Amino acid sequence: MKRGLTWVSFFLAVAVWAGAAEKPPFPHARLGVANGCFVESVALVDAWQATVGAETWVKLLRWGAMEEAEVVAGHAVAVGEVRGKLWCWDVNFGWNALPIETAQRDAAEVVAGPVVARYAKVKAQFPLYMADFPQAAGAAGAQSSSANEAIRDASIAGERLARRRPVNVVVFTQGTGESARENAAAVFVFGGRYCVYVPEVGTVPFRVQGGVENLRLIQQLLRRMVGDVGVVRKV
């Protein structure tokens, strides 16, 4: 400690700094599911509208990425405005006030700057916003105690997201013969995109039309995501 700085003044400085820290918009707990940045961010957008107000400005911000000249999986966060300030919620870092003027909130490439800066090796590719539209609540039960981690995570995500939209949690066979196993997915629509969340892969938003109960369509999309997919059935 520098000469002349007493313990009293040191702790006073710490207290002042702590008091100056901005309070996040509201407390929020992660779902805690694998490869869940997209579904976690959708859950945050839902919670934001339920807590701050349905008319509040809040978006899901997602991007593809490059890392060391290789294309890697992208990422998704939630970005919103409250009390005249822009905030970001990232599943990896929690809440963070953004040093961006609210007048620039619609410029996804500008807002993505300080968000991606936390990922030193990543260069964001094609950042874009997604915003949902009002949907009727669905019904999906969480199987938190399932020994199958895929079923557990897909059902946990499905239960949360179904509070604001129809969701279909499905199980499917993957592989053949002795290598065959049971996998799972949560299917929902967000921002006009047909979204399929498979815990070991993450979420892929597709530009297709169809209801979340369409098992044939889900099977086709799962085959595009993970390959050898057999029977698909609703949980």
PDB file of C-alpha atoms in Angstrom:
ATOM      1  CA  MET A   1       0.000   0.000   0.000  1.00  0.00           C
ATOM      2  CA  LYS A   2       1.289   3.482  -0.847  1.00  0.00           C
ATOM      3  CA  ARG A   3       2.725   5.622   1.968  1.00  0.00           C
ATOM      4  CA  GLY A   4       0.157   7.995   3.402  1.00  0.00           C
ATOM      5  CA  LEU A   5      -2.853   5.825   2.516  1.00  0.00           C
ATOM      6  CA  THR A   6      -4.366   4.638   5.789  1.00  0.00           C
ATOM      7  CA  TRP A   7      -6.474   1.516   6.158  1.00  0.00           C
ATOM      8  CA  VAL A   8      -9.478   3.730   6.907  1.00  0.00           C
ATOM      9  CA  SER A   9      -9.095   5.709   3.698  1.00  0.00           C
ATOM     10  CA  PHE A  10      -8.423   2.502   1.757  1.00  0.00           C
ATOM     11  CA  PHE A  11     -11.663   0.867   2.878  1.00  0.00           C
ATOM     12  CA  LEU A  12     -13.526   4.132   2.361  1.00  0.00           C
ATOM     13  CA  ALA A  13     -12.299   4.219  -1.242  1.00  0.00           C
ATOM     14  CA  VAL A  14     -13.413   0.627  -1.759  1.00  0.00           C
ATOM     15  CA  ALA A  15     -16.835   1.429  -0.305  1.00  0.00           C
ATOM     16  CA  VAL A  16     -17.232   4.463  -2.566  1.00  0.00           C
ATOM     17  CA  TRP A  17     -16.258   2.369  -5.614  1.00  0.00           C
ATOM     18  CA  ALA A  18     -18.701  -0.373  -4.672  1.00  0.00           C
ATOM     19  CA  GLY A  19     -21.480   2.132  -4.100  1.00  0.00           C
ATOM     20  CA  ALA A  20     -20.813   3.685  -7.485  1.00  0.00           C
ATOM     21  CA  ALA A  21     -21.211   0.345  -9.257  1.00  0.00           C
ATOM     22  CA  GLU A  22     -24.373   0.374 -11.292  1.00  0.00           C
ATOM     23  CA  LYS A  23     -27.164  -1.898 -10.220  1.00  0.00           C
ATOM     24  CA  PRO A  24     -28.232  -4.414 -12.899  1.00  0.00           C
ATOM     25  CA  PRO A  25     -31.805  -4.077 -14.198  1.00  0.00           C
ATOM     26  CA  PHE A  26     -32.995  -7.156 -12.270  1.00  0.00           C
ATOM     27  CA  PRO A  27     -31.614 -10.419 -10.862  1.00  0.00           C
ATOM     28  CA  HIS A  28     -31.521 -13.332 -13.276  1.00  0.00           C
ATOM     29  CA  ALA A  29     -30.320 -16.918 -12.874  1.00  0.00           C
ATOM     30  CA  ARG A  30     -28.932 -19.035 -15.701  1.00  0.00           C
ATOM     31  CA  LEU A  31     -30.760 -22.119 -16.893  1.00  0.00           C
ATOM     32  CA  GLY A  32     -27.451 -23.954 -16.646  1.00  0.00           C
ATOM     33  CA  VAL A  33     -27.838 -26.027 -19.816  1.00  0.00           C
ATOM     34  CA  ALA A  34     -25.122 -27.118 -22.236  1.00  0.00           C
ATOM     35  CA  ASN A  35     -24.347 -24.900 -25.239  1.00  0.00           C
ATOM     36  CA  GLY A  36     -27.226 -22.727 -24.131  1.00  0.00           C
ATOM     37  CA  CYS A  37     -26.256 -19.168 -25.085  1.00  0.00           C
ATOM     38  CA  PHE A  38     -29.215 -18.803 -27.476  1.00  0.00           C
ATOM     39  CA  VAL A  39     -31.906 -20.350 -25.262  1.00  0.00           C
ATOM     40  CA  GLU A  40     -30.426 -18.591 -22.216  1.00  0.00           C
ATOM     41  CA  SER A  41     -30.667 -15.269 -24.058  1.00  0.00           C
ATOM     42  CA  VAL A  42     -34.257 -15.958 -25.141  1.00  0.00           C
ATOM     43  CA  ALA A  43     -35.109 -16.685 -21.502  1.00  0.00           C
ATOM     44  CA  LEU A  44     -33.506 -13.367 -20.528  1.00  0.00           C
ATOM     45  CA  VAL A  45     -35.474 -11.458 -23.181  1.00  0.00           C
ATOM     46  CA  ASP A  46     -38.657 -13.051 -21.820  1.00  0.00           C
ATOM     47  CA  ALA A  47     -37.719 -12.160 -18.234  1.00  0.00           C
ATOM     48  CA  TRP A  48     -36.827  -8.596 -19.280  1.00  0.00           C
ATOM     49  CA  GLN A  49     -40.234  -8.008 -20.829  1.00  0.00           C
ATOM     50  CA  ALA A  50     -42.022  -9.605 -17.879  1.00  0.00           C
ATOM     51  CA  THR A  51     -40.040  -7.539 -15.345  1.00  0.00           C
ATOM     52  CA  VAL A  52     -39.341  -4.201 -17.025  1.00  0.00           C
ATOM     53  CA  GLY A  53     -42.397  -4.108 -19.292  1.00  0.00           C
ATOM     54  CA  ALA A  54     -43.644  -5.563 -22.555  1.00  0.00           C
ATOM     55  CA  GLU A  55     -42.922  -2.319 -24.418  1.00  0.00           C
ATOM     56  CA  THR A  56     -39.303  -2.074 -23.307  1.00  0.00           C
ATOM     57  CA  TRP A  57     -36.573  -2.163 -25.971  1.00  0.00           C
ATOM     58  CA  VAL A  58     -34.816  -5.530 -25.724  1.00  0.00           C
ATOM     59  CA  LYS A  59     -33.278  -7.732 -28.421  1.00  0.00           C
ATOM     60  CA  LEU A  60     -31.367 -10.941 -28.829  1.00  0.00           C
ATOM     61  CA  LEU A  61     -28.014 -10.137 -30.435  1.00  0.00           C
ATOM     62  CA  ARG A  62     -26.255 -12.990 -32.196  1.00  0.00           C
ATOM     63  CA  TRP A  63     -23.289 -13.361 -34.495  1.00  0.00           C
ATOM     64  CA  GLY A  64     -21.072 -15.867 -36.231  1.00  0.00           C
ATOM     65  CA  ALA A  65     -17.395 -15.801 -35.417  1.00  0.00           C
ATOM     66  CA  MET A  66     -13.865 -16.320 -36.645  1.00  0.00           C
ATOM     67  CA  GLU A  67     -11.139 -17.568 -34.319  1.00  0.00           C
ATOM     68  CA  GLU A  68      -7.533 -17.893 -35.487  1.00  0.00           C
ATOM     69  CA  ALA A  69      -8.656 -17.956 -39.134  1.00  0.00           C
ATOM     70  CA  GLU A  70     -11.156 -20.745 -38.466  1.00  0.00           C
ATOM     71  CA  VAL A  71     -14.932 -20.441 -38.561  1.00  0.00           C
ATOM     72  CA  VAL A  72     -16.286 -21.351 -35.124  1.00  0.00           C
ATOM     73  CA  ALA A  73     -19.710 -21.395 -33.516  1.00  0.00           C
ATOM     74  CA  GLY A  74     -21.222 -17.995 -32.955  1.00  0.00           C
ATOM     75  CA  HIS A  75     -22.728 -16.597 -29.799  1.00  0.00           C
ATOM     76  CA  ALA A  76     -25.910 -14.934 -28.568  1.00  0.00           C
ATOM     77  CA  VAL A  77     -26.573 -12.402 -25.814  1.00  0.00           C
ATOM     78  CA  ALA A  78     -29.492 -10.221 -24.757  1.00  0.00           C
ATOM     79  CA  VAL A  79     -29.289  -6.440 -25.091  1.00  0.00           C
ATOM     80  CA  GLY A  80     -31.827  -3.962 -23.758  1.00  0.00           C
ATOM     81  CA  GLU A  81     -32.402  -0.422 -22.587  1.00  0.00           C
ATOM     82  CA  VAL A  82     -33.440   0.519 -19.071  1.00  0.00           C
ATOM     83  CA  ARG A  83     -33.147   3.799 -17.171  1.00  0.00           C
ATOM     84  CA  GLY A  84     -31.594   5.454 -20.241  1.00  0.00           C
ATOM     85  CA  LYS A  85     -28.722   2.992 -20.476  1.00  0.00           C
ATOM     86  CA  LEU A  86     -27.932  -0.024 -22.607  1.00  0.00           C
ATOM     87  CA  TRP A  87     -27.276  -3.292 -20.818  1.00  0.00           C
ATOM     88  CA  CYS A  88     -26.060  -6.653 -22.020  1.00  0.00           C
ATOM     89  CA  TRP A  89     -26.649 -10.041 -20.401  1.00  0.00           C
ATOM     90  CA  ASP A  90     -24.176 -12.721 -21.483  1.00  0.00           C
ATOM     91  CA  VAL A  91     -24.486 -16.279 -20.207  1.00  0.00           C
ATOM     92  CA  ASN A  92     -20.710 -16.299 -19.664  1.00  0.00           C
ATOM     93  CA  PHE A  93     -20.410 -12.951 -17.847  1.00  0.00           C
ATOM     94  CA  GLY A  94     -23.833 -11.957 -16.543  1.00  0.00           C
ATOM     95  CA  TRP A  95     -24.842  -8.283 -16.602  1.00  0.00           C
ATOM     96  CA  ASN A  96     -22.710  -5.534 -18.125  1.00  0.00           C
ATOM     97  CA  ALA A  97     -23.571  -1.870 -18.740  1.00  0.00           C
ATOM     98  CA  LEU A  98     -22.523  -0.957 -22.281  1.00  0.00           C
ATOM     99  CA  PRO A  99     -20.580   2.236 -23.101  1.00  0.00           C
ATOM    100  CA  ILE A 100     -22.903   2.917 -26.042  1.00  0.00           C
ATOM    101  CA  GLU A 101     -25.282   5.841 -26.397  1.00  0.00           C
ATOM    102  CA  THR A 102     -28.912   4.746 -26.560  1.00  0.00           C
ATOM    103  CA  ALA A 103     -29.237   6.653 -29.830  1.00  0.00           C
ATOM    104  CA  GLN A 104     -27.047   3.927 -31.378  1.00  0.00           C
ATOM    105  CA  ARG A 105     -28.972   1.015 -29.919  1.00  0.00           C
ATOM    106  CA  ASP A 106     -30.307  -0.136 -33.310  1.00  0.00           C
ATOM    107  CA  ALA A 107     -26.812  -0.421 -34.823  1.00  0.00           C
ATOM    108  CA  ALA A 108     -26.058  -4.071 -34.072  1.00  0.00           C
ATOM    109  CA  GLU A 109     -22.476  -3.810 -35.327  1.00  0.00           C
ATOM    110  CA  VAL A 110     -21.791  -0.923 -32.913  1.00  0.00           C
ATOM    111  CA  VAL A 111     -23.404  -2.578 -29.905  1.00  0.00           C
ATOM    112  CA  ALA A 112     -21.580  -5.841 -30.634  1.00  0.00           C
ATOM    113  CA  GLY A 113     -18.198  -4.107 -30.264  1.00  0.00           C
ATOM    114  CA  PRO A 114     -17.852  -3.970 -26.464  1.00  0.00           C
ATOM    115  CA  VAL A 115     -19.712  -7.278 -26.115  1.00  0.00           C
ATOM    116  CA  VAL A 116     -17.308  -9.192 -28.345  1.00  0.00           C
ATOM    117  CA  ALA A 117     -14.327  -7.397 -26.775  1.00  0.00           C
ATOM    118  CA  ARG A 118     -14.616  -9.825 -23.856  1.00  0.00           C
ATOM    119  CA  TYR A 119     -13.672 -12.623 -26.250  1.00  0.00           C
ATOM    120  CA  ALA A 120     -10.067 -11.817 -27.106  1.00  0.00           C
ATOM    121  CA  LYS A 121      -9.637 -14.358 -29.913  1.00  0.00           C
ATOM    122  CA  VAL A 122     -12.991 -13.834 -31.579  1.00  0.00           C
ATOM    123  CA  LYS A 123     -13.918 -11.589 -34.475  1.00  0.00           C
ATOM    124  CA  ALA A 124     -17.672 -11.188 -34.767  1.00  0.00           C
ATOM    125  CA  GLN A 125     -19.164 -11.958 -38.173  1.00  0.00           C
ATOM    126  CA  PHE A 126     -22.493 -10.490 -39.301  1.00  0.00           C
ATOM    127  CA  PRO A 127     -23.960  -9.376 -35.949  1.00  0.00           C
ATOM    128  CA  LEU A 128     -27.728  -9.069 -36.119  1.00  0.00           C
ATOM    129  CA  TYR A 129     -30.700  -8.563 -33.856  1.00  0.00           C
ATOM    130  CA  MET A 130     -33.641 -10.864 -33.353  1.00  0.00           C
ATOM    131  CA  ALA A 131     -36.830  -9.774 -31.606  1.00  0.00           C
ATOM    132  CA  ASP A 132     -39.795 -11.973 -30.825  1.00  0.00           C
ATOM    133  CA  PHE A 133     -43.476 -11.298 -31.368  1.00  0.00           C
ATOM    134  CA  PRO A 134     -46.291 -12.147 -28.922  1.00  0.00           C
ATOM    135  CA  GLN A 135     -47.149 -15.835 -28.863  1.00  0.00           C
ATOM    136  CA  ALA A 136     -49.456 -17.980 -26.774  1.00  0.00           C
ATOM    137  CA  ALA A 137     -47.810 -19.813 -23.896  1.00  0.00           C
ATOM    138  CA  GLY A 138     -47.115 -23.487 -24.415  1.00  0.00           C
ATOM    139  CA  ALA A 139     -46.650 -26.372 -22.032  1.00  0.00           C
ATOM    140  CA  ALA A 140     -43.472 -28.350 -21.392  1.00  0.00           C
ATOM    141  CA  GLY A 141     -42.306 -30.038 -18.223  1.00  0.00           C
ATOM    142  CA  ALA A 142     -38.700 -30.044 -17.025  1.00  0.00           C
ATOM    143  CA  GLN A 143     -37.103 -33.422 -16.315  1.00  0.00           C
ATOM    144  CA  SER A 144     -34.360 -32.047 -14.111  1.00  0.00           C
ATOM    145  CA  SER A 145     -33.547 -35.434 -12.571  1.00  0.00           C
ATOM    146  CA  SER A 146     -33.218 -37.351 -15.864  1.00  0.00           C
ATOM    147  CA  ALA A 147     -30.089 -39.478 -16.115  1.00  0.00           C
ATOM    148  CA  ASN A 148     -29.912 -38.567 -19.807  1.00  0.00           C
ATOM    149  CA  GLU A 149     -28.208 -35.157 -19.869  1.00  0.00           C
ATOM    150  CA  ALA A 150     -29.652 -34.275 -23.275  1.00  0.00           C
ATOM    151  CA  ILE A 151     -33.222 -34.903 -22.103  1.00  0.00           C
ATOM    152  CA  ARG A 152     -32.544 -33.003 -18.888  1.00  0.00           C
ATOM    153  CA  ASP A 153     -31.160 -29.898 -20.615  1.00  0.00           C
ATOM    154  CA  ALA A 154     -33.652 -29.864 -23.509  1.00  0.00           C
ATOM    155  CA  SER A 155     -36.566 -30.209 -21.093  1.00  0.00           C
ATOM    156  CA  ILE A 156     -35.244 -27.500 -18.747  1.00  0.00           C
ATOM    157  CA  ALA A 157     -34.907 -25.094 -21.681  1.00  0.00           C
ATOM    158  CA  GLY A 158     -38.275 -26.165 -23.035  1.00  0.00           C
ATOM    159  CA  GLU A 159     -40.068 -25.598 -19.733  1.00  0.00           C
ATOM    160  CA  ARG A 160     -38.714 -22.054 -19.388  1.00  0.00           C
ATOM    161  CA  LEU A 161     -39.274 -20.981 -22.982  1.00  0.00           C
ATOM    162  CA  ALA A 162     -42.799 -22.444 -23.044  1.00  0.00           C
ATOM    163  CA  ARG A 163     -43.909 -19.738 -20.633  1.00  0.00           C
ATOM    164  CA  ARG A 164     -44.020 -17.337 -23.591  1.00  0.00           C
ATOM    165  CA  ARG A 165     -44.456 -19.548 -26.695  1.00  0.00           C
ATOM    166  CA  PRO A 166     -45.338 -23.044 -27.925  1.00  0.00           C
ATOM    167  CA  VAL A 167     -42.441 -25.474 -27.405  1.00  0.00           C
ATOM    168  CA  ASN A 168     -42.025 -29.109 -28.353  1.00  0.00           C
ATOM    169  CA  VAL A 169     -39.439 -31.187 -26.476  1.00  0.00           C
ATOM    170  CA  VAL A 170     -38.620 -34.338 -28.411  1.00  0.00           C
ATOM    171  CA  VAL A 171     -36.383 -37.374 -28.039  1.00  0.00           C
ATOM    172  CA  PHE A 172     -34.829 -39.083 -31.038  1.00  0.00           C
ATOM    173  CA  THR A 173     -32.574 -41.987 -31.824  1.00  0.00           C
ATOM    174  CA  GLN A 174     -29.172 -41.110 -33.201  1.00  0.00           C
ATOM    175  CA  GLY A 175     -26.851 -43.604 -34.817  1.00  0.00           C
ATOM    176  CA  THR A 176     -27.440 -47.272 -35.595  1.00  0.00           C
ATOM    177  CA  GLY A 177     -26.605 -50.623 -34.085  1.00  0.00           C
ATOM    178  CA  GLU A 178     -24.516 -50.637 -30.931  1.00  0.00           C
ATOM    179  CA  SER A 179     -23.696 -46.962 -31.371  1.00  0.00           C
ATOM    180  CA  ALA A 180     -27.362 -45.917 -31.313  1.00  0.00           C
ATOM    181  CA  ARG A 181     -28.329 -43.619 -28.458  1.00  0.00           C
ATOM    182  CA  GLU A 182     -31.209 -41.439 -27.348  1.00  0.00           C
ATOM    183  CA  ASN A 183     -30.804 -37.711 -27.824  1.00  0.00           C
ATOM    184  CA  ALA A 184     -33.185 -34.799 -27.271  1.00  0.00           C
ATOM    185  CA  ALA A 185     -34.121 -31.362 -28.589  1.00  0.00           C
ATOM    186  CA  ALA A 186     -36.335 -28.408 -27.750  1.00  0.00           C
ATOM    187  CA  VAL A 187     -38.145 -26.846 -30.706  1.00  0.00           C
ATOM    188  CA  PHE A 188     -39.656 -23.345 -30.688  1.00  0.00           C
ATOM    189  CA  VAL A 189     -40.160 -20.253 -32.821  1.00  0.00           C
ATOM    190  CA  PHE A 190     -38.363 -17.006 -32.007  1.00  0.00           C
ATOM    191  CA  GLY A 191     -38.234 -13.903 -34.166  1.00  0.00           C
ATOM    192  CA  GLY A 192     -39.994 -15.725 -36.979  1.00  0.00           C
ATOM    193  CA  ARG A 193     -37.291 -18.419 -37.092  1.00  0.00           C
ATOM    194  CA  TYR A 194     -37.880 -22.108 -36.454  1.00  0.00           C
ATOM    195  CA  CYS A 195     -35.338 -22.839 -33.724  1.00  0.00           C
ATOM    196  CA  VAL A 196     -34.004 -26.260 -32.758  1.00  0.00           C
ATOM    197  CA  TYR A 197     -31.921 -26.593 -29.585  1.00  0.00           C
ATOM    198  CA  VAL A 198     -29.854 -29.767 -29.190  1.00  0.00           C
ATOM    199  CA  PRO A 199     -27.773 -29.566 -25.985  1.00  0.00           C
ATOM    200  CA  GLU A 200     -24.594 -31.041 -27.452  1.00  0.00           C
ATOM    201  CA  VAL A 201     -24.710 -28.695 -30.456  1.00  0.00           C
ATOM    202  CA  GLY A 202     -26.573 -25.550 -29.437  1.00  0.00           C
ATOM    203  CA  THR A 203     -29.424 -23.775 -31.217  1.00  0.00           C
ATOM    204  CA  VAL A 204     -29.874 -23.416 -34.969  1.00  0.00           C
ATOM    205  CA  PRO A 205     -32.531 -20.965 -36.256  1.00  0.00           C
ATOM    206  CA  PHE A 206     -33.920 -22.193 -39.593  1.00  0.00           C
ATOM    207  CA  ARG A 207     -35.787 -20.288 -42.307  1.00  0.00           C
ATOM    208  CA  VAL A 208     -38.596 -22.803 -42.662  1.00  0.00           C
ATOM    209  CA  GLN A 209     -42.334 -22.740 -42.117  1.00  0.00           C
ATOM    210  CA  GLY A 210     -44.150 -25.193 -39.895  1.00  0.00           C
ATOM    211  CA  GLY A 211     -45.571 -25.837 -36.471  1.00  0.00           C
ATOM    212  CA  VAL A 212     -43.456 -27.026 -33.568  1.00  0.00           C
ATOM    213  CA  GLU A 213     -45.529 -30.232 -33.413  1.00  0.00           C
ATOM    214  CA  ASN A 214     -44.467 -31.265 -36.937  1.00  0.00           C
ATOM    215  CA  LEU A 215     -42.274 -34.298 -36.151  1.00  0.00           C
ATOM    216  CA  ARG A 216     -41.403 -34.945 -39.785  1.00  0.00           C
ATOM    217  CA  LEU A 217     -40.067 -31.425 -40.214  1.00  0.00           C
ATOM    218  CA  ILE A 218     -38.174 -31.701 -36.920  1.00  0.00           C
ATOM    219  CA  GLN A 219     -36.614 -34.971 -38.072  1.00  0.00           C
ATOM    220  CA  GLN A 220     -35.429 -33.343 -41.310  1.00  0.00           C
ATOM    221  CA  LEU A 221     -33.868 -30.430 -39.445  1.00  0.00           C
ATOM    222  CA  LEU A 222     -32.219 -32.685 -36.880  1.00  0.00           C
ATOM    223  CA  ARG A 223     -30.619 -34.655 -39.692  1.00  0.00           C
ATOM    224  CA  ARG A 224     -29.134 -31.410 -40.973  1.00  0.00           C
ATOM    225  CA  MET A 225     -27.793 -30.647 -37.497  1.00  0.00           C
ATOM    226  CA  VAL A 226     -26.476 -33.967 -36.182  1.00  0.00           C
ATOM    227  CA  GLY A 227     -26.628 -36.498 -39.008  1.00  0.00           C
ATOM    228  CA  ASP A 228     -28.019 -40.001 -38.507  1.00  0.00           C
ATOM    229  CA  VAL A 229     -31.412 -39.426 -36.891  1.00  0.00           C
ATOM    230  CA  GLY A 230     -34.060 -42.132 -36.632  1.00  0.00           C
ATOM    231  CA  VAL A 231     -37.389 -42.073 -34.833  1.00  0.00           C
ATOM    232  CA  VAL A 232     -38.464 -38.724 -33.353  1.00  0.00           C
ATOM    233  CA  ARG A 233     -41.158 -38.622 -30.676  1.00  0.00           C
ATOM    234  CA  LYS A 234     -42.599 -36.040 -28.332  1.00  0.00           C
ATOM    235  CA  VAL A 235     -41.510 -36.309 -24.693  1.00  0.00           C
TER     236      VAL A 235
END
